XYZ file of C-alpha atoms in Angstrom:
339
model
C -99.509 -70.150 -29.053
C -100.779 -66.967 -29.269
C -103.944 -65.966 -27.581
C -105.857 -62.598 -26.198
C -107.353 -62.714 -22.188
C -109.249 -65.439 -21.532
C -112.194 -65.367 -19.566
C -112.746 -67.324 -16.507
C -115.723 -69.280 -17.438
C -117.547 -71.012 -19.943
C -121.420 -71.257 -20.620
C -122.746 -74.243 -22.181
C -125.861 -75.856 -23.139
C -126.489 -79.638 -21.713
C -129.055 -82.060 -23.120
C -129.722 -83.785 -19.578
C -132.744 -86.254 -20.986
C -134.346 -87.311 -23.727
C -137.380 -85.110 -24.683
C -140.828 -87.207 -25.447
C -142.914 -85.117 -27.536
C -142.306 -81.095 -27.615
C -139.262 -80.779 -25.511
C -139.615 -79.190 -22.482
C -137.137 -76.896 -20.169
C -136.280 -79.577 -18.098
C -134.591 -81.569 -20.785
C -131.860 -79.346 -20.525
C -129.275 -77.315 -18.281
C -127.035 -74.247 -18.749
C -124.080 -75.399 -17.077
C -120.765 -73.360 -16.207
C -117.756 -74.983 -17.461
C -114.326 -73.584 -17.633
C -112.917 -72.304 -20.804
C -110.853 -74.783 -22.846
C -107.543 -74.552 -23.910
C -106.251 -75.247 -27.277
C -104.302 -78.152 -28.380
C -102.001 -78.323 -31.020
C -103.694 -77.594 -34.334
C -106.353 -76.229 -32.217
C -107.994 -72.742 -32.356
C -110.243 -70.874 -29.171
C -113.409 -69.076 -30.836
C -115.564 -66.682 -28.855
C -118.720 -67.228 -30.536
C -120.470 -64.519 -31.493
C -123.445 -65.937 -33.155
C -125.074 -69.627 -33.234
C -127.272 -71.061 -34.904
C -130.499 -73.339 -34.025
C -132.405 -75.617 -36.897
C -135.373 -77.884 -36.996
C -133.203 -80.626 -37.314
C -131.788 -80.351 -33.844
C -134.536 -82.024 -32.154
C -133.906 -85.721 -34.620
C -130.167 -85.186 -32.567
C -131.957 -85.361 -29.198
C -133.680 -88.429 -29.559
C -131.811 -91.949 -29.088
C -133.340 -93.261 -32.380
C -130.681 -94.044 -35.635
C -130.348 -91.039 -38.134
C -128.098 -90.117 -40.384
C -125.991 -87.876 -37.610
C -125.509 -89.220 -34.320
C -127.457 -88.362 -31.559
C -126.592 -85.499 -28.498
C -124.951 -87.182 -25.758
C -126.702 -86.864 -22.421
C -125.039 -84.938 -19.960
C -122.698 -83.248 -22.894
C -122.480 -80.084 -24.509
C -124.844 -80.191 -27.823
C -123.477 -78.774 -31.412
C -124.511 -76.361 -34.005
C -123.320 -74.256 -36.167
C -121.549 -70.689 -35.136
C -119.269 -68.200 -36.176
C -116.758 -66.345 -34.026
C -113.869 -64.853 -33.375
C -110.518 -66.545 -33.002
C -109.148 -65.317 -29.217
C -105.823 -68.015 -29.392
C -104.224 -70.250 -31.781
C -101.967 -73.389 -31.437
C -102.575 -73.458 -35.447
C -101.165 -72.188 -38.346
C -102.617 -70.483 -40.632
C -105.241 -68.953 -38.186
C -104.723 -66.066 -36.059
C -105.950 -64.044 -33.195
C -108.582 -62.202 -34.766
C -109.666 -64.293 -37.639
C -113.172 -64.456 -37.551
C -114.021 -68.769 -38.329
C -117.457 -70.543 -39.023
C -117.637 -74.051 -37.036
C -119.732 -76.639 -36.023
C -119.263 -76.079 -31.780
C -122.531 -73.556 -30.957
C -124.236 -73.664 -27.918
C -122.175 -72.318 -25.896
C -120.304 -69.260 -25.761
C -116.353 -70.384 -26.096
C -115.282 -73.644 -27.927
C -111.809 -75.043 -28.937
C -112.002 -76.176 -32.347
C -109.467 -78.373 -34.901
C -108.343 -75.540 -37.325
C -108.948 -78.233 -40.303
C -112.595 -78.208 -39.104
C -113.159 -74.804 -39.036
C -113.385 -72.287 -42.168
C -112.821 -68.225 -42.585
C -115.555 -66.451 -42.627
C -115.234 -62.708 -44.034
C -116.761 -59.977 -42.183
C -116.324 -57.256 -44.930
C -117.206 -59.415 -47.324
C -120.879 -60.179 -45.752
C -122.369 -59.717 -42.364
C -121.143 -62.655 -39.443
C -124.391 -64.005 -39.405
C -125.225 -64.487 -42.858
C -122.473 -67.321 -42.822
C -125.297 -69.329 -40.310
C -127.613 -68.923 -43.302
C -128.116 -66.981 -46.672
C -123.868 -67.562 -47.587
C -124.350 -70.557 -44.785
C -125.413 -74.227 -44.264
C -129.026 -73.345 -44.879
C -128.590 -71.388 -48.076
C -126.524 -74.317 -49.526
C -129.566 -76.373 -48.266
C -131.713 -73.870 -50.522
C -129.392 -74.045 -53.343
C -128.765 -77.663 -53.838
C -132.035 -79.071 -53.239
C -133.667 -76.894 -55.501
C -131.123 -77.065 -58.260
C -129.662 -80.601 -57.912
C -131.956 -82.595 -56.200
C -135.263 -81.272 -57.568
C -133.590 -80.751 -60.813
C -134.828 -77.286 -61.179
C -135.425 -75.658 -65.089
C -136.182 -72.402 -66.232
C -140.321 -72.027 -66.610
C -140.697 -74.342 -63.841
C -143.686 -73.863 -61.388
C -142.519 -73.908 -57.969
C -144.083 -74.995 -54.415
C -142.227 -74.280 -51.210
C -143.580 -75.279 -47.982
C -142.248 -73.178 -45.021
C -141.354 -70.745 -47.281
C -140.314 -67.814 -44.804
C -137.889 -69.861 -42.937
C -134.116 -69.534 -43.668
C -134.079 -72.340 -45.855
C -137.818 -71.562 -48.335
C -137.472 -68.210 -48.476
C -134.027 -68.424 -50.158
C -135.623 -71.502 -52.229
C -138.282 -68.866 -53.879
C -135.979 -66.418 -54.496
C -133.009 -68.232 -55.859
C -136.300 -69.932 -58.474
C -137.505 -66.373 -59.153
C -133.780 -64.880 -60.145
C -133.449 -68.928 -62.275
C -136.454 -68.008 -64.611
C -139.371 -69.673 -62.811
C -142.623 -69.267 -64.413
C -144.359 -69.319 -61.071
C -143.405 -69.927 -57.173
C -146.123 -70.125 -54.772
C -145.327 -70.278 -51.251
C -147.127 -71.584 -47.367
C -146.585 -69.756 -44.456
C -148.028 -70.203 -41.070
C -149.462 -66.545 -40.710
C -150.694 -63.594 -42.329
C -147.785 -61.661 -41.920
C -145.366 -64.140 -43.261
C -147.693 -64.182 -46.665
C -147.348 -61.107 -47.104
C -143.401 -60.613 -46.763
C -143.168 -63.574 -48.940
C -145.190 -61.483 -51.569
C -144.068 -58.040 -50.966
C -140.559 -58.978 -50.325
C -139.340 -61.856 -51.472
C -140.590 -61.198 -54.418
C -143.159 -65.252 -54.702
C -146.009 -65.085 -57.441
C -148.659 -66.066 -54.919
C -148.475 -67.299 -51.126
C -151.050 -68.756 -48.673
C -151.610 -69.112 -44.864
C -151.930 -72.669 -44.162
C -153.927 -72.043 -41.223
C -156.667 -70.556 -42.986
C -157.757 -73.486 -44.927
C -156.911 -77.401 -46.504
C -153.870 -77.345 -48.112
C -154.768 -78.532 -51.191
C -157.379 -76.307 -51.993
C -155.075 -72.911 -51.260
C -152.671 -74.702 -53.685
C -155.120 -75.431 -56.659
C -156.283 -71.771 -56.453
C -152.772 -70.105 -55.909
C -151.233 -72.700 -58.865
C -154.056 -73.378 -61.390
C -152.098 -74.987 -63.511
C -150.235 -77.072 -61.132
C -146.801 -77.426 -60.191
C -143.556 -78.064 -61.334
C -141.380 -78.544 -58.601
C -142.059 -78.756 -54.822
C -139.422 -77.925 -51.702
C -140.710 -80.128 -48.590
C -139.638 -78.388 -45.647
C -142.845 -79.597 -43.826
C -144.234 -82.819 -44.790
C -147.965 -83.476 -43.558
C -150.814 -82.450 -45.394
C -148.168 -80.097 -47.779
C -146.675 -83.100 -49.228
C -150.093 -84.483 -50.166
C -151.475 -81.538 -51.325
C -148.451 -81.418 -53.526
C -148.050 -84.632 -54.788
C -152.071 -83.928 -55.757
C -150.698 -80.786 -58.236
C -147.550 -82.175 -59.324
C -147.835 -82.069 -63.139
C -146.306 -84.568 -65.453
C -142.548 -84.713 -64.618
C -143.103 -82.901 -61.563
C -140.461 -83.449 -58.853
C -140.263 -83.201 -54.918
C -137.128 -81.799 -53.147
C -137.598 -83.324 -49.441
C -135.654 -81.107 -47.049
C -137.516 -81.243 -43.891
C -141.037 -82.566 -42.402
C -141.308 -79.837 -39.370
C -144.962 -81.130 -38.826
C -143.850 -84.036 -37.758
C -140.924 -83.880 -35.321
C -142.364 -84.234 -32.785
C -144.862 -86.558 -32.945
C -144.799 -89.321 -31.060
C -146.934 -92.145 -32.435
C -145.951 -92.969 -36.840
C -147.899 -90.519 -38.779
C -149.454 -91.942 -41.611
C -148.354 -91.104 -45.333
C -149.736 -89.401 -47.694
C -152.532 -91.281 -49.470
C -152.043 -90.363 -52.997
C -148.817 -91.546 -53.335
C -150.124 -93.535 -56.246
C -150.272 -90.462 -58.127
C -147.096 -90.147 -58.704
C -147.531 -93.728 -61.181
C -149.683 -90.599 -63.418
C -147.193 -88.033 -63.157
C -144.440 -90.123 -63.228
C -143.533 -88.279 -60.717
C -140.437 -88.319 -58.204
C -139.554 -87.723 -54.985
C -136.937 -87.661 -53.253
C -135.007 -86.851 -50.115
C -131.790 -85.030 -49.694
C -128.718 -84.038 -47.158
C -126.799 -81.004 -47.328
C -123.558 -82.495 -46.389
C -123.669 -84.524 -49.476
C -123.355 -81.317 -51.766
C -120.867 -79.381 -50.389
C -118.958 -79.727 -53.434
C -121.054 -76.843 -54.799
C -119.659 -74.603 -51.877
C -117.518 -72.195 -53.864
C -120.252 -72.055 -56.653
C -123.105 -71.371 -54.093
C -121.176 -69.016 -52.466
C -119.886 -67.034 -55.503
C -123.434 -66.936 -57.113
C -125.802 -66.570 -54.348
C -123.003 -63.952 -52.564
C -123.091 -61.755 -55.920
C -126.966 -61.779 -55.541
C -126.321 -60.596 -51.712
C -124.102 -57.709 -52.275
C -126.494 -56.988 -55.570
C -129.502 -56.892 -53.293
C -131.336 -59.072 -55.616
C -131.727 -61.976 -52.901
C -132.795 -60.808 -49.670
C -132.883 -62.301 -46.505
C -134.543 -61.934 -42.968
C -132.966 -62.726 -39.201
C -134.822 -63.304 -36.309
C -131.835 -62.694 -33.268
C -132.409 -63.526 -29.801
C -129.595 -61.956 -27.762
C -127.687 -63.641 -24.952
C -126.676 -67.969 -24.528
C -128.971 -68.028 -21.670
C -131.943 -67.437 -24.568
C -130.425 -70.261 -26.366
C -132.755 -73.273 -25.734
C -135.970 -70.908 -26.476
C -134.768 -69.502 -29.690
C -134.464 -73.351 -30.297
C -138.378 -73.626 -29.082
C -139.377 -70.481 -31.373
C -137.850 -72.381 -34.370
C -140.402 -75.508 -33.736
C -143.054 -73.232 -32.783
C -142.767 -71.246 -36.478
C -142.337 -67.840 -34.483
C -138.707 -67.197 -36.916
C -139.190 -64.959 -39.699
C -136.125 -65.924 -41.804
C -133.113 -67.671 -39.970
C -133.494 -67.949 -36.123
C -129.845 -66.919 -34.632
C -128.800 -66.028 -31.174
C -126.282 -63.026 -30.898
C -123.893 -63.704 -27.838
């Protein structure tokens, strides 16, 4: 095995209970661990960035999903990239820099078939957490394969300066969309969408009913629509779909953490009209489009043409309220601690 100096201790995230609602502090401990050691086949990453997603808080609840819940009492997962610092693996070495699935916490043994290079001169670390990451192929495939996206579409994204909807309006912009209108939750975030990232028209959802800013901002209604929100979004667009129209469903942020059912929308029937479709999607069943996503939408990095924002909160012990600023919409782009 060969390995660098390893430190003396590990810091790791625990989910100790089950949150109810928002989550709360107490739900959850920094804990001190020592710092594992390898097996065979095994690599040692210092992580130097991790990630935190909306989707993290369907993992702390009990109920069936389609991943299995955090264990209480256990370190929880995410994605992060790192630095190899020893190997009982080959074909990795000391120094390799590897994206994983083992964040929240700052060291974390890892099977070497589980983990994948990640290039530092060929993109910034973090950008492999989400533009070149799991949230750009989120982007990529819903928009293109699920929502079967066309050249002179009209395009809706809700959430549109997160990680995942700003690279949505983009990657429809540089694909020959007619229009993309995105909804934001302030002022500010309109107006980087706009200025920016380059969307035909954007709206602060605060300032009004949904539907209305959408009939005004897409006259002529829409084509396609990216659900990263759910809620009064998806009713609003199901109300402008046009004929043919279809819905990408990513994510339904309004509603995470809700604790009674929240109704549907109520003019579902519409979609009889339009003949309409919607449907829901999982980025773990496209990664066969990896290498493609990654050689187009890397080209467009390095090109400039498709930009991309970062919100980073430094240090592990910030962890668990980056994780809070991602359900409270304070992220401008992808929401990454540095370690």
């Amino acid at each position: 095995m060969t390995e660098t100096q390893l430190p003396a201790v590990n810091r790791e995230w625990h989910l100790v209970s089950r949150p109810v609602g928002w989550p709360k502090p107490e739900d959850f401990a920094l804990v001190e661990a020592e710092v594992p050691q390898p097996g065979e086949g095994q690599i040692l990453v210092r992580n130097a960035y991790v990630s935190v997603d909306p989707y993290m808080r369907g993992r702390m609840s009990a109920a069936k999903s389609y991943v299995a819940p955090f264990e209480l009492g256990k370190v929880m997962q995410g994605g992060a990239v790192g630095e190899v610092i020893a190997s009982n693996a080959e074909g990795v070495e000391v120094g390799d820099h590897v994206l994983h699935f083992f964040g929240w916490r700052e060291f974390a043994v890892v099977d070497a078939k589980q983990a994948v290079k990640a290039d530092p001169q060929a993109a910034p670390l973090s950008t492999y957490l989400g533009a070149l990451g799991m949230t750009g192929l989120t982007a990529y495939a819903g928009l293109l394969r699920t929502a079967s996206f066309k050249e002179g579409d009209s395009v809706f994204v809700s959430g549109a300066a997160g990680a995942v909807g700003s690279q949505v309006g983009q990657i429809a912009k540089l694909k020959g969309a007619s229009r993309v209108i995105g909804s934001a939750g302030s002022d500010e975030k309109v107006k980087l969408l706009v200025e920016e990232y380059g969307f035909d028209a954007a709206f602060n959802y605060k300032n009004g009913p949904v539907g209305e800013q959408l009939r005004a901002a897409a006259p002529d209604g829409v084509d396609v629509y990216f659900d990263n929100v759910g809620g009064d979004h998806l009713e609003a667009a199901i109300g402008s779909l046009n004929r043919g129209g279809r819905i990408a469903v990513c994510g339904m942020i309004s509603v995470y953490n809700s604790t009674e059912p929240v109704p549907g929308p109520k003019n579902l029937a519409r979609l009889i009209q339009t003949r309409g479709r919607i449907e829901g999607f999982l980025v773990g069943d496209h990664y066969d489009l990896q290498a493609q996503f990654v050689q187009e939408v890397g080209a467009w990095i390095r090109s400039g043409e498709l930009k991309y924002r970062e919100t980073v909160v430094e240090g592990i012990e910030n962890n668990l309220e980056a994780f809070f600023g991602v359900l409270r919409g304070d992220n401008v782009g992808k929401m990454i601690v540095k370690l």
